[in-house]
Short mmCIF file of C-alpha atoms and ligand atoms in Angstrom, two decimals:
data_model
loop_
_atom_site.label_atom_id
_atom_site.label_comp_id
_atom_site.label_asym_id
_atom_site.label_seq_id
_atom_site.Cartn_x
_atom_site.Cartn_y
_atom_site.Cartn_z
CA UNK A 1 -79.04 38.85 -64.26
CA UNK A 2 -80.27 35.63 -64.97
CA UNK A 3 -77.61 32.85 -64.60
CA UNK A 4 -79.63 31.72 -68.28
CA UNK A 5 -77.30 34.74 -70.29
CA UNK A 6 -74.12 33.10 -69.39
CA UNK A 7 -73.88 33.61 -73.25
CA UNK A 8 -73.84 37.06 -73.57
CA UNK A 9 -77.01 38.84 -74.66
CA UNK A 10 -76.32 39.58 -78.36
CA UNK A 11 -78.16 39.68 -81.47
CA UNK A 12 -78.05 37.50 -84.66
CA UNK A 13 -78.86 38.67 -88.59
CA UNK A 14 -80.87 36.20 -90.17
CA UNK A 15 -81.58 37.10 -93.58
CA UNK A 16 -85.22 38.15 -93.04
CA UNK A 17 -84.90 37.58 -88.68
CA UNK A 18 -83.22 39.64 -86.21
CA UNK A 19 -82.73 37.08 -83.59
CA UNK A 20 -81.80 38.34 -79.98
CA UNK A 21 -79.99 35.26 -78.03
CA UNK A 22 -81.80 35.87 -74.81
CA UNK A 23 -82.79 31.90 -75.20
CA UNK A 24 -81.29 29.59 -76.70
CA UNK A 25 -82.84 29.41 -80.20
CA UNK A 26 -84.06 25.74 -82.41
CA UNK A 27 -82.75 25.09 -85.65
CA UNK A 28 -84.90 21.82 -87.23
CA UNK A 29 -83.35 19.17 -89.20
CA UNK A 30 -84.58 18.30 -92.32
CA UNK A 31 -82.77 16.76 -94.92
CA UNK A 32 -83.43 16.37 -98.39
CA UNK A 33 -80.99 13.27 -98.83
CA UNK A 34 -81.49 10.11 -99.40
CA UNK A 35 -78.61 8.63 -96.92
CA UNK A 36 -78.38 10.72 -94.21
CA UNK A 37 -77.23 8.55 -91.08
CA UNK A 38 -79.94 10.38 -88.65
CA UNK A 39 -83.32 9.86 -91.23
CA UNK A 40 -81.91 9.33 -94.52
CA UNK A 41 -84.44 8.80 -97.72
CA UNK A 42 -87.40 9.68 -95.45
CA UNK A 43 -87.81 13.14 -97.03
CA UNK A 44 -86.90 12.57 -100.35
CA UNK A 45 -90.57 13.66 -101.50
CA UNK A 46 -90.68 17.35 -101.28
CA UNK A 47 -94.30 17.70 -100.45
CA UNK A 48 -93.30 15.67 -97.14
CA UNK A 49 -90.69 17.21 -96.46
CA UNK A 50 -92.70 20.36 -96.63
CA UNK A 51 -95.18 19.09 -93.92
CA UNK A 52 -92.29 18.05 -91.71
CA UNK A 53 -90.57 21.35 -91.59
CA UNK A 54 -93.97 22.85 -90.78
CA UNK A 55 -94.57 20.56 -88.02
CA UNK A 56 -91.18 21.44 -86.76
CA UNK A 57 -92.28 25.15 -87.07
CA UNK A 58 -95.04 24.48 -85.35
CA UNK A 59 -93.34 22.53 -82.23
CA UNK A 60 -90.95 25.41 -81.44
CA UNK A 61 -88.20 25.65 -84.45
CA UNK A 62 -87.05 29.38 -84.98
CA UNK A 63 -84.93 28.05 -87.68
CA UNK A 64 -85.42 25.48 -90.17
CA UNK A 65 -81.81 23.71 -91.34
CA UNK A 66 -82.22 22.30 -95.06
CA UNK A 67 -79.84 19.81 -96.35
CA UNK A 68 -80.00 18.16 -99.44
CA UNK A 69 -76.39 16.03 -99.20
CA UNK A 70 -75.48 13.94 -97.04
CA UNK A 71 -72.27 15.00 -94.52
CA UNK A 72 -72.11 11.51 -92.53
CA UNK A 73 -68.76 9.62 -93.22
CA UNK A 74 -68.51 7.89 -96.58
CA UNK A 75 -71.90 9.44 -98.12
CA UNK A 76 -71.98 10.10 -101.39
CA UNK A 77 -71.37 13.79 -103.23
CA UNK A 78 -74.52 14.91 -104.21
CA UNK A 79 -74.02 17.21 -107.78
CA UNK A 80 -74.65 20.67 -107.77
CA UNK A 81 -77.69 20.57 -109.75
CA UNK A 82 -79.34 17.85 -108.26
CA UNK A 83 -78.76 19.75 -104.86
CA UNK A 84 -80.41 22.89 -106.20
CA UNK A 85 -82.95 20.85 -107.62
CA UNK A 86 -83.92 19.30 -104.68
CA UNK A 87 -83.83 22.70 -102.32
CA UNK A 88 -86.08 25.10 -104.26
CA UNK A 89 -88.79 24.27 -104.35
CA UNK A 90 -88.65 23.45 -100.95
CA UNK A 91 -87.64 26.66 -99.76
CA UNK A 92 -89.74 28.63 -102.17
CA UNK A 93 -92.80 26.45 -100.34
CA UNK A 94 -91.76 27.08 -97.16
CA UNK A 95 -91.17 30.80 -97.56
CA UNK A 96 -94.05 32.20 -94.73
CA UNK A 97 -93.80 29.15 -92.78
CA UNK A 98 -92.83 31.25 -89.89
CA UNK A 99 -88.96 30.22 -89.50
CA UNK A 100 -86.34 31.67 -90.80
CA UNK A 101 -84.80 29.28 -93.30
CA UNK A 102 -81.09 27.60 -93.25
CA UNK A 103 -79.30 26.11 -95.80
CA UNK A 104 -76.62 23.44 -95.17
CA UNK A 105 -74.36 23.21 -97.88
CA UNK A 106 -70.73 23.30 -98.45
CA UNK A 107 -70.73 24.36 -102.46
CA UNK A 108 -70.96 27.73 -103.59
CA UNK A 109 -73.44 27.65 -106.46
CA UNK A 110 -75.93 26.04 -104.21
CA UNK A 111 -75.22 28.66 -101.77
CA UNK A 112 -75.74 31.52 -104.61
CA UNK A 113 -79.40 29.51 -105.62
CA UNK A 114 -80.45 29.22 -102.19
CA UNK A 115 -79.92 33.13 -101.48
CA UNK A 116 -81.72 33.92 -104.88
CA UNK A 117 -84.70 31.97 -103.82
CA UNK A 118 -84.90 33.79 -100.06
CA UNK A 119 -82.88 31.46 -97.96
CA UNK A 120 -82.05 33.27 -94.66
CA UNK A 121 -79.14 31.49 -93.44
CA UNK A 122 -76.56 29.64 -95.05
CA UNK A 123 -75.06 26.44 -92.89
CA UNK A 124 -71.61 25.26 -94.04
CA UNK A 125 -69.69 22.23 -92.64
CA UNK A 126 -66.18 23.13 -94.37
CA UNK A 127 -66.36 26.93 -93.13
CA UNK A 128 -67.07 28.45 -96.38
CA UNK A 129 -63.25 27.02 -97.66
CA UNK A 130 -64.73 26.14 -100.91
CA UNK A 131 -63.76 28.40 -104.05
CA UNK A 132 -65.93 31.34 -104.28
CA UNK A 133 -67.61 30.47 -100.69
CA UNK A 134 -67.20 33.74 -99.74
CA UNK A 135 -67.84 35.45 -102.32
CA UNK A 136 -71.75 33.84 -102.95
CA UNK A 137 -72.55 34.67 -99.52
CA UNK A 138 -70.55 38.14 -98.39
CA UNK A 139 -73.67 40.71 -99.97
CA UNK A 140 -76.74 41.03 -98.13
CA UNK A 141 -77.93 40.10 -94.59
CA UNK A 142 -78.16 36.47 -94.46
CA UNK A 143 -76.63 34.46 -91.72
CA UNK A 144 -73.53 32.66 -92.02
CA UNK A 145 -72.98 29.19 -89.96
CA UNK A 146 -68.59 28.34 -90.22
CA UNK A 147 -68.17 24.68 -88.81
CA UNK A 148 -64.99 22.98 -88.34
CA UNK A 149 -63.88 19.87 -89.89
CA UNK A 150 -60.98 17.82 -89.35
CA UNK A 151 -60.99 16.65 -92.88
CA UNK A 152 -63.38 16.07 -95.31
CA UNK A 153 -66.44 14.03 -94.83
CA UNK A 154 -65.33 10.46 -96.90
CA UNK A 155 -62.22 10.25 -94.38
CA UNK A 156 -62.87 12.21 -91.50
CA UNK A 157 -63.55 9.35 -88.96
CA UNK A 158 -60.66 7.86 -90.13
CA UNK A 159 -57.87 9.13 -87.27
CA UNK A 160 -58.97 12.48 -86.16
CA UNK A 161 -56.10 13.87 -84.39
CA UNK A 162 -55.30 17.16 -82.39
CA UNK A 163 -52.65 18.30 -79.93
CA UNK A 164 -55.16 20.19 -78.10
CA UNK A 165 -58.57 20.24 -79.89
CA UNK A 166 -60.60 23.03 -78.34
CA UNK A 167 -57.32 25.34 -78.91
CA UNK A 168 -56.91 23.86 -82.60
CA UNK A 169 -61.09 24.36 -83.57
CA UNK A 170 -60.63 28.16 -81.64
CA UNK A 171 -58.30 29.02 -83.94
CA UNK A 172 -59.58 27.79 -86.76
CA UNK A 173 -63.29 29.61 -86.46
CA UNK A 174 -60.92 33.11 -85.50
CA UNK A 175 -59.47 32.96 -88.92
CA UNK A 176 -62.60 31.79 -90.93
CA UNK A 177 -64.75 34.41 -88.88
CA UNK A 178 -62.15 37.05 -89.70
CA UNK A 179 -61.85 36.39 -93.54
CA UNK A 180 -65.54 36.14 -93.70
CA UNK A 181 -65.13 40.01 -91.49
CA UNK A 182 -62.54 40.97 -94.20
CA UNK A 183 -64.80 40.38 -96.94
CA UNK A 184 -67.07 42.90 -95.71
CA UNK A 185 -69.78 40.64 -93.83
CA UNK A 186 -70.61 42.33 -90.58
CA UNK A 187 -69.70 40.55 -87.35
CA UNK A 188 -73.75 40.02 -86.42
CA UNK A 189 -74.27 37.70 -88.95
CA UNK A 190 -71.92 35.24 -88.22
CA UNK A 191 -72.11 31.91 -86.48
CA UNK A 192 -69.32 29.71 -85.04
CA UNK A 193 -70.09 25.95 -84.87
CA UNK A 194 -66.81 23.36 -83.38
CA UNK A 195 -68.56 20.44 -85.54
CA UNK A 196 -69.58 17.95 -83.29
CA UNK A 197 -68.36 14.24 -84.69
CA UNK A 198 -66.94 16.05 -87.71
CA UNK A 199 -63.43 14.56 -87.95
CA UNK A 200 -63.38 14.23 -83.87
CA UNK A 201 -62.96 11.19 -81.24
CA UNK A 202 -65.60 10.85 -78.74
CA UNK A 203 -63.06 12.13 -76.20
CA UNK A 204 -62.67 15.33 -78.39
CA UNK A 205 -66.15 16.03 -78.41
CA UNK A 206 -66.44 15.60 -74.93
CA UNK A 207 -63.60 18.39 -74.57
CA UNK A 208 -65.22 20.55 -76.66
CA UNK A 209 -68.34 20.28 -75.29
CA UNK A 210 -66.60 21.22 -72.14
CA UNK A 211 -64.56 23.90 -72.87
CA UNK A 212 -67.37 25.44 -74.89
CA UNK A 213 -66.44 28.70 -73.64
CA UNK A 214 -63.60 28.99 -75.10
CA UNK A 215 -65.17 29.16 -78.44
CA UNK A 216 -68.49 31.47 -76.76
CA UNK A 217 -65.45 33.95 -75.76
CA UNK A 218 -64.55 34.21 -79.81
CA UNK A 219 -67.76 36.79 -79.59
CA UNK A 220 -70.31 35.30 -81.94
CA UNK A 221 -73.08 32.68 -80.84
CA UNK A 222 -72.67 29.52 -81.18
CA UNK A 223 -74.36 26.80 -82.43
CA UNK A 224 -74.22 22.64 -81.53
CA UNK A 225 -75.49 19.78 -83.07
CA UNK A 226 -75.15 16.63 -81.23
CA UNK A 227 -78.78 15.21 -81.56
CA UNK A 228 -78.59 11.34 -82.61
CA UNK A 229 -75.04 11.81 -83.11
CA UNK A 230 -72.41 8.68 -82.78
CA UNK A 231 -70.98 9.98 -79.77
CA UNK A 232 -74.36 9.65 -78.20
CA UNK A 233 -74.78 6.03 -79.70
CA UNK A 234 -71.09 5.58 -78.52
CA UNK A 235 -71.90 6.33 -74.80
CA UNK A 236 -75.49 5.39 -74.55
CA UNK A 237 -74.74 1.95 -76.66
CA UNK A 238 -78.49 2.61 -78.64
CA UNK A 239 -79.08 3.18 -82.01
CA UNK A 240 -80.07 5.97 -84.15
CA UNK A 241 -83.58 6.25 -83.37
CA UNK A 242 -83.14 5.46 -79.65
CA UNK A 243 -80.76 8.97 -78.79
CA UNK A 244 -83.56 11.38 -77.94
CA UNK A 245 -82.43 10.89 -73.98
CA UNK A 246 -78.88 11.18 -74.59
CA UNK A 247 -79.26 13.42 -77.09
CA UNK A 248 -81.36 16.42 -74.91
CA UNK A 249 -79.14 15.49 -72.00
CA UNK A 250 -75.97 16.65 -74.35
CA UNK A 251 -78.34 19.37 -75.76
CA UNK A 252 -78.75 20.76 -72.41
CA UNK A 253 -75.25 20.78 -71.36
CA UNK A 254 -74.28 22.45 -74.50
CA UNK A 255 -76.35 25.16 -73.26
CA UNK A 256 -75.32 25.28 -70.12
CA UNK A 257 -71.82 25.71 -71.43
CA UNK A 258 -72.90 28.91 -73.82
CA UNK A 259 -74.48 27.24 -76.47
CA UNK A 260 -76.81 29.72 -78.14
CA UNK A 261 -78.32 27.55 -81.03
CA UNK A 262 -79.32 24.10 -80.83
CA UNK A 263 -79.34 22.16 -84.21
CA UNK A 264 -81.91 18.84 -83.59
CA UNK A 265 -84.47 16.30 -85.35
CA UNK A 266 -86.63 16.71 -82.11
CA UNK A 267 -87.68 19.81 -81.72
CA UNK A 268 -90.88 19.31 -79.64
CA UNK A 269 -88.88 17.02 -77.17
CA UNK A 270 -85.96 19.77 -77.15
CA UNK A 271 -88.06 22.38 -76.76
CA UNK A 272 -89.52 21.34 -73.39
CA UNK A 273 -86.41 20.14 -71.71
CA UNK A 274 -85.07 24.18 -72.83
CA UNK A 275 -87.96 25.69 -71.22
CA UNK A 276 -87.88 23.29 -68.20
CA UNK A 277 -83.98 24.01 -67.42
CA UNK A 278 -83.99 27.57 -67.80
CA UNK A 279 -87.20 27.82 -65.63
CA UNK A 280 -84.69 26.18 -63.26
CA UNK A 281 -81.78 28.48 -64.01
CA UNK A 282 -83.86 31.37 -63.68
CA UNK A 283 -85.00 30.24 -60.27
CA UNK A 284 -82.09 29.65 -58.89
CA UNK A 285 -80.42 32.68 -59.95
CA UNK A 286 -83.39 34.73 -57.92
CA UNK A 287 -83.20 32.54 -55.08
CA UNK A 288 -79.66 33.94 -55.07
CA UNK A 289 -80.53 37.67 -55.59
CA UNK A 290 -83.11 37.05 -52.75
CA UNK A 291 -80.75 35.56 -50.44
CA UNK A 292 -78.03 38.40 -51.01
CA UNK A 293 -80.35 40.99 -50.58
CA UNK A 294 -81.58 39.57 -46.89
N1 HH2 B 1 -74.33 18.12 -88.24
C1 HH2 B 1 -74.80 17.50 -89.35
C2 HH2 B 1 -75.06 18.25 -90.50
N2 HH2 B 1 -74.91 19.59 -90.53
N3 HH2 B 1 -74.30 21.60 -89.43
C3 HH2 B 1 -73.82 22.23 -88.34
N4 HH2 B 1 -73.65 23.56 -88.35
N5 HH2 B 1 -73.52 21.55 -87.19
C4 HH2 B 1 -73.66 20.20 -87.09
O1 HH2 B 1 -73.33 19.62 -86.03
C5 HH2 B 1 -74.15 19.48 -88.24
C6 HH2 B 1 -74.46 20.24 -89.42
C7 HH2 B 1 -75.01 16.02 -89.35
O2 HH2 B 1 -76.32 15.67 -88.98
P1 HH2 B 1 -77.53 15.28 -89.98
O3 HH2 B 1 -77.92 16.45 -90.81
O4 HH2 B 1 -78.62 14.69 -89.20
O5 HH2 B 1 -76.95 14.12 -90.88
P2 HH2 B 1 -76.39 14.08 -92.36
O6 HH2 B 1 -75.20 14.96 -92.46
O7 HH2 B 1 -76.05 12.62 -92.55
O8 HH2 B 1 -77.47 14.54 -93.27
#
């Protein structure tokens, strides 16, 4: 077996997609916001943000991830209708692109207009906590992203603290996972994400990163995002626009560790250093079925 399914093989509903995780799979950034600490205000327009979703399609992205508030510490809450103003008719013109189409939000009604209008995948930083989460999203086949948060987003930088973080985040996507179950949302659509630099030290995202199969063993894929992140910036020392490096070397390890879905701005740049290490993996693990069979 190739040593590339340390995740197990399983398969992901997607709204319109039936994704098997034999690879890892792409999910493109692009946000709709105005302050978003990665490429904030650059996408505002909706016709370009439109032509950058496409070109993220067309470098590799099996998923597109659509955000139109910010989630980086301090930003500013971005009203419900404003949010749904600025997502249609994004989605609705991205429809056929050719990726299945996320939505990152953490508020109900946008999750109920972003289903309407054919999102496939709904992305939500607080775990679907908010009132009624769970009940916009529980019909149908979409899939369903739970992050953890120590926090909320204003004050989650503040002191994140844990007694043992990779136990505390495990626990906390069991019981989200299992109300979404209880609900009546079938185990295949769900997602489990430990929120990289979402109320966490650098030294807890390192231990997550780590431990990543402890949260792989939970039984649903999981997804990371850790491109251009702080912790990046924190061990690198570069700035926002100088992480791609850092950020693909993280990306990578993620993977190695059972990451299934990678959530980046760079999807061409990802997308090579993927193929290129599990060309590698692959290789290696039939050098080692060659050399047991001699
Ligand atoms: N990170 C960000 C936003 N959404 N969703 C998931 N599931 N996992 C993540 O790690 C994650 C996420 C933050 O990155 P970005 O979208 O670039 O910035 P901002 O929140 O400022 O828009």
């Amino acid at each position: 077996m190739p040593a590339a399914s340390i995740h197990p093989p399983a398969t992901l509903n997607c709204g319109r997609y039936r994704f098997t995780l034999e690879r890892p799979l792409l999910m493109g950034v692009v946000n709709l916001t105005a302050d978003s600490f990665s490429d904030g205000g650059r996408l505002l327009d909706p016709v370009r943000a439109v032509e950058h979703a496409r070109e993220l399609v067309a470098a590799g992205a099996d998923i597109i991830d659509l955000g139109a508030e910010s989630t980086r510490p301090g930003a500013a809450e971005v009203p419900v209708a404003l949010e749904i103003e600025r997502l249609l008719p994004v989605l609705a013109a991205l429809h056929d692109c050719g990726a299945a189409l996320s939505v990152d939000t953490r508020k109900s009604a946008v999750m109920s207009a972003a289903l309407a209008a054919g999102a496939d995948m709904i992305n939500d930083v607080n775990g679907f906590r908010d009132e009624g989460a769970i009940e916009a999203v529980r019909a149908g086949q979409a899939g369903l992203c739970v992050m953890h948060m120590q926090g909320t987003p204003a004050t989650m930088q503040e002191a994140p603290s844990y007694l043992d973080p990779v136990a505390e985040v495990a626990q906390f996507l069991r019981g989200r996972a299992a109300a979404l179950e209880s609900a009546g949302v079938a185990r295949e659509r769900i997602v489990l994400d430990p929120g990289i630099g979402f109320g966490k030290s650098l030294v807890h995202n390192l231990q997550l990163l780590d431990r990543l199969a402890a949260i792989a063993a939970l039984g649903a894929p999981v997804l990371i995002g850790v491109s251009r992140k702080s912790m990046i910036g924190a061990i690198t020392g570069r700035g926002v626009d100088e992480r791609l490096a850092g950020s693909i070397a993280a990306m990578l390890f993620a993977v190695s560790r059972g990451a299934g879905i990678v959530r980046v701005h760079d999807v061409a740049a990802s997308r090579d250093a993927l193929l290129v290490w599990r060309a590698l993996v692959e290789s290696g693990s039939s050098t080692a079925r060659i050399q047991q069979d001699e």
